[in-house]
Amino acid sequence: MSAKDIKRLQEWDIIFFSDSTIQYYSELVKHLGTCSRYQLLGNLLANTEIKKMQNKVLAIKGKMGGHEYYEFSIEPEKLLKIGYVLHRNEANKNMMPTYQRIIKRKRLKEVQSFINDGGYFPNSIIISIDSGGRKLQFDESPTKLDDSISKIGVLHLPKRYHSAYIIDGQHRLYGYSDSEYANTNSIPIVAFVDLDRSEQLKLFMDINENQKSVSKTLRITLNSDMLWDSPNQNERRDAIRSKIAQMCGEEQSS
């Protein structure tokens, strides 16, 4: 498809799946099985309202690292509907920078079996909520502590597909897909609001920097995205070199 044709399709609100996009979803099905539908729906129906979705959660509002955030618990099925994972793939290159690798099927099966056997993960899933340019509604409770900057209340989540980027915890979240516990368990969430993609990438790297699961190769490619607009010319030059090598190795059109 030429650039002009793709632009024309976008003007008519027609979604075009290139060969690389079809290959991405084919691979996704191999790895995720039926729960790959959440990524597909997030792509096809981005910003579409999910009718009748219960979107209110009890939450604590706080500040950390210069950002406001919310802590709450939610049923996995609800987060799966609004969640989206920025997989590093040519199919998602229009949403760069992306930073997640596709879950391995073996690993996902292990997590699903663990959950179905009554296991649980007490650590929080980290997300960034896309507000769509509108301030999130937070009904603050009159109950408060004078010496605390934290607030408690009711948070109204967006009732839209593709409105919550999963920064950390995709294995734990997708492990609940098709599980009997998807609607009967609740999982802890730390939610930032409208984090820039570069900030999401940095947070992902900060969380995973010392974990064995993040390979040196992935850290280098993620670093190229983070340094792309660096004010330091040497860092930008390193980012360009890494990006050229990555494109030559991954893209058919390179």
Coordinates of C-alpha atoms in Angstrom, one line a residue:
M1 CA 0.0 0.0 0.0
S2 CA 1.3 3.4 -0.9
A3 CA 1.5 6.2 1.7
K4 CA -1.2 8.1 -0.2
D5 CA -3.6 5.1 -0.1
I6 CA -3.0 4.5 3.6
K7 CA -3.7 8.2 4.3
R8 CA -6.9 7.9 2.2
L9 CA -8.0 4.9 4.2
Q10 CA -7.4 6.7 7.4
E11 CA -9.5 9.6 6.2
W12 CA -12.4 7.2 5.6
D13 CA -11.8 5.6 9.0
I14 CA -10.9 2.3 7.4
I15 CA -8.4 0.0 9.2
F16 CA -5.7 -1.6 7.0
F17 CA -3.9 -4.7 8.1
S18 CA -0.5 -5.0 6.4
D19 CA 1.3 -8.4 6.0
S20 CA 3.3 -7.6 9.1
T21 CA 0.2 -6.8 11.1
I22 CA -1.4 -10.1 10.1
Q23 CA 1.8 -11.9 11.0
Y24 CA 1.8 -10.1 14.4
Y25 CA -1.8 -11.3 15.3
S26 CA -1.0 -14.8 14.0
E27 CA 2.0 -15.0 16.3
L28 CA -0.1 -13.4 19.1
V29 CA -2.7 -16.2 18.8
K30 CA 0.1 -18.8 19.0
H31 CA 1.4 -17.3 22.2
L32 CA -1.8 -16.0 23.9
G33 CA -4.5 -18.2 22.5
T34 CA -8.0 -16.7 22.9
C35 CA -6.9 -13.8 25.1
S36 CA -5.2 -12.3 22.0
R37 CA -8.7 -10.9 21.3
Y38 CA -8.1 -8.2 23.8
Q39 CA -5.2 -6.7 21.7
L40 CA -7.3 -7.1 18.5
L41 CA -10.3 -5.3 20.0
G42 CA -8.1 -2.6 21.5
N43 CA -6.7 -2.0 18.0
L44 CA -10.0 -2.2 16.1
L45 CA -12.2 -0.4 18.7
A46 CA -9.7 2.1 20.2
N47 CA -11.6 4.8 22.1
T48 CA -15.0 3.1 21.5
E49 CA -17.2 3.1 24.6
I50 CA -17.8 -0.3 26.3
K51 CA -21.5 -0.1 27.1
K52 CA -22.7 -1.2 30.5
M53 CA -19.2 -1.5 31.9
Q54 CA -19.0 -0.9 35.6
N55 CA -16.1 1.6 35.8
K56 CA -16.1 2.9 39.3
V57 CA -13.4 1.7 41.8
L58 CA -12.5 2.7 45.3
A59 CA -9.1 4.3 45.1
I60 CA -6.3 6.2 46.9
K61 CA -4.9 9.2 45.2
G62 CA -1.3 10.1 45.8
K63 CA 1.9 11.8 44.4
M64 CA 5.1 10.1 43.4
G65 CA 8.0 11.2 41.2
G66 CA 6.3 14.4 40.2
H67 CA 3.2 12.5 39.0
E68 CA -0.3 11.9 40.5
Y69 CA -1.3 8.3 40.7
Y70 CA -4.1 6.1 41.9
E71 CA -4.0 2.8 43.8
F72 CA -7.0 0.5 43.6
S73 CA -8.1 -3.1 43.0
I74 CA -10.1 -4.3 40.1
E75 CA -11.5 -7.5 38.6
P76 CA -9.0 -8.8 35.9
E77 CA -11.8 -9.1 33.3
K78 CA -12.5 -5.3 33.5
L79 CA -8.8 -4.4 33.1
L80 CA -8.4 -6.8 30.2
K81 CA -11.2 -5.0 28.3
I82 CA -9.7 -1.6 28.5
G83 CA -6.0 -2.6 28.6
Y84 CA -3.5 -2.5 25.8
V85 CA 0.1 -3.8 25.6
L86 CA 2.6 -1.9 23.5
H87 CA 4.4 -4.9 21.9
R88 CA 7.6 -4.2 20.1
N89 CA 6.5 -5.1 16.6
E90 CA 6.2 -3.4 13.2
A91 CA 2.4 -3.6 13.6
N92 CA 2.6 -1.1 16.4
K93 CA 5.3 1.1 14.9
N94 CA 2.8 4.0 14.6
M95 CA 2.7 4.0 18.4
M96 CA 6.4 4.3 19.0
P97 CA 8.2 4.0 21.3
T98 CA 6.9 0.5 22.3
Y99 CA 8.6 -1.6 24.9
Q100 CA 7.0 -5.0 25.6
R101 CA 7.8 -8.4 24.1
I102 CA 5.1 -10.9 23.3
I103 CA 4.4 -13.3 26.1
K104 CA 5.8 -16.8 25.6
R105 CA 3.0 -19.4 25.4
K106 CA 4.8 -21.7 27.8
R107 CA 5.2 -18.9 30.4
L108 CA 1.5 -17.9 30.0
K109 CA 0.3 -21.5 30.5
E110 CA 2.4 -21.7 33.7
V111 CA 0.9 -18.5 35.1
Q112 CA -2.7 -19.6 34.1
S113 CA -2.2 -23.0 35.8
F114 CA -0.8 -21.2 38.9
I115 CA -3.9 -19.0 39.1
N116 CA -6.4 -21.7 38.4
D117 CA -4.8 -23.8 41.2
G118 CA -5.6 -20.9 43.6
G119 CA -2.3 -19.0 43.3
Y120 CA -2.1 -15.2 43.3
F121 CA 0.4 -12.4 42.8
P122 CA 0.3 -9.7 45.6
N123 CA 2.4 -7.2 43.7
S124 CA 0.7 -4.4 41.8
I125 CA 0.2 -4.2 38.0
I126 CA 1.5 -0.8 36.7
I127 CA -0.6 1.0 34.1
S128 CA -1.0 4.4 32.5
I129 CA -4.5 5.5 31.9
D130 CA -5.2 7.4 28.7
S131 CA -7.7 10.1 29.7
G132 CA -8.5 11.1 26.1
G133 CA -7.8 14.7 27.0
R134 CA -10.5 14.8 29.8
K135 CA -9.8 15.0 33.5
L136 CA -10.5 11.7 35.3
Q137 CA -13.5 12.0 37.6
F138 CA -12.5 11.4 41.3
D139 CA -15.2 11.7 43.9
E140 CA -13.2 12.5 47.0
S141 CA -14.4 11.2 50.3
P142 CA -15.0 13.6 53.2
T143 CA -12.9 11.2 55.3
K144 CA -9.3 12.4 55.4
L145 CA -6.2 12.7 57.5
D146 CA -4.9 16.2 58.2
D147 CA -1.3 15.1 58.0
S148 CA -1.5 13.0 54.8
I149 CA -1.3 14.2 51.2
S150 CA -3.2 11.0 50.1
K151 CA -6.9 11.2 49.4
I152 CA -9.5 8.4 49.2
G153 CA -12.5 8.3 47.0
V154 CA -14.2 6.8 44.0
L155 CA -12.3 6.9 40.7
H156 CA -14.2 6.7 37.4
L157 CA -12.2 4.7 34.9
P158 CA -12.6 5.3 31.1
K159 CA -15.2 3.0 29.6
R160 CA -13.2 2.7 26.4
Y161 CA -11.1 0.1 24.7
H162 CA -7.4 0.8 24.5
S163 CA -7.5 3.3 27.4
A164 CA -5.1 1.7 29.8
Y165 CA -1.5 0.9 28.8
I166 CA 0.0 -2.1 30.7
I167 CA 3.5 -1.0 31.7
D168 CA 4.3 -3.9 34.0
G169 CA 2.4 -7.1 34.7
Q170 CA 1.1 -8.4 31.4
H171 CA 1.9 -12.0 32.4
R172 CA -0.1 -11.6 35.6
L173 CA -3.0 -9.9 33.8
Y174 CA -3.3 -12.3 30.8
G175 CA -3.0 -15.2 33.2
Y176 CA -6.6 -14.5 34.3
S177 CA -7.9 -14.6 30.7
D178 CA -10.5 -17.4 30.4
S179 CA -10.0 -18.2 34.1
E180 CA -12.9 -18.8 36.5
Y181 CA -11.2 -16.2 38.7
A182 CA -11.3 -13.4 36.1
N183 CA -14.5 -11.9 37.7
T184 CA -14.2 -13.3 41.3
N185 CA -10.7 -12.1 42.1
S186 CA -9.4 -8.5 42.3
I187 CA -5.9 -7.5 41.5
P188 CA -3.9 -4.5 42.9
I189 CA -3.2 -1.6 40.4
V190 CA -1.0 1.4 40.5
A191 CA -2.3 3.8 37.8
F192 CA -0.6 6.8 36.4
V193 CA -2.5 9.2 34.1
D194 CA -1.4 10.2 30.6
L195 CA 2.2 9.3 31.0
D196 CA 4.2 10.1 27.8
R197 CA 5.3 7.0 25.9
S198 CA 8.9 7.9 26.6
E199 CA 8.1 8.1 30.3
Q200 CA 6.3 4.8 30.2
L201 CA 9.4 3.3 28.5
K202 CA 11.7 4.8 31.2
L203 CA 9.4 3.4 34.0
F204 CA 9.4 0.0 32.4
M205 CA 13.2 0.0 32.2
D206 CA 13.5 1.3 35.8
I207 CA 11.3 -1.6 37.0
N208 CA 13.0 -4.3 35.0
E209 CA 16.6 -3.0 34.8
N210 CA 18.0 -5.6 37.2
Q211 CA 15.7 -8.5 36.3
K212 CA 17.0 -11.4 34.3
S213 CA 13.9 -11.4 32.1
V214 CA 15.1 -8.2 30.3
S215 CA 17.9 -9.1 28.0
K216 CA 20.9 -6.9 27.1
T217 CA 19.6 -6.7 23.5
L218 CA 16.2 -5.4 24.6
R219 CA 17.7 -2.9 26.9
I220 CA 19.9 -1.5 24.0
T221 CA 16.9 -1.2 21.6
L222 CA 14.7 0.4 24.3
N223 CA 17.6 2.8 25.1
S224 CA 17.7 3.9 21.5
D225 CA 14.0 5.0 21.8
M226 CA 14.7 6.8 25.0
L227 CA 17.7 8.7 23.7
W228 CA 16.2 9.5 20.3
D229 CA 15.4 13.1 21.3
S230 CA 18.2 13.5 23.8
P231 CA 19.8 17.0 23.9
N232 CA 23.2 15.2 23.9
Q233 CA 24.2 14.8 20.3
N234 CA 26.4 11.8 21.1
E235 CA 23.5 10.0 22.7
R236 CA 21.3 10.8 19.7
R237 CA 24.0 9.4 17.4
D238 CA 24.1 6.2 19.4
A239 CA 20.3 6.0 19.2
I240 CA 20.4 6.4 15.4
R241 CA 23.0 3.6 15.0
S242 CA 21.0 1.2 17.2
K243 CA 17.7 2.1 15.3
I244 CA 19.4 1.5 11.9
A245 CA 20.7 -1.9 13.0
Q246 CA 17.3 -2.8 14.4
M247 CA 15.4 -1.8 11.2
C248 CA 17.9 -3.8 9.0
G249 CA 17.3 -6.9 11.1
E250 CA 13.5 -6.7 11.6
E251 CA 11.8 -4.8 8.7
Q252 CA 11.2 -6.4 5.3
S253 CA 11.3 -3.0 3.6
S254 CA 14.7 -2.0 5.1

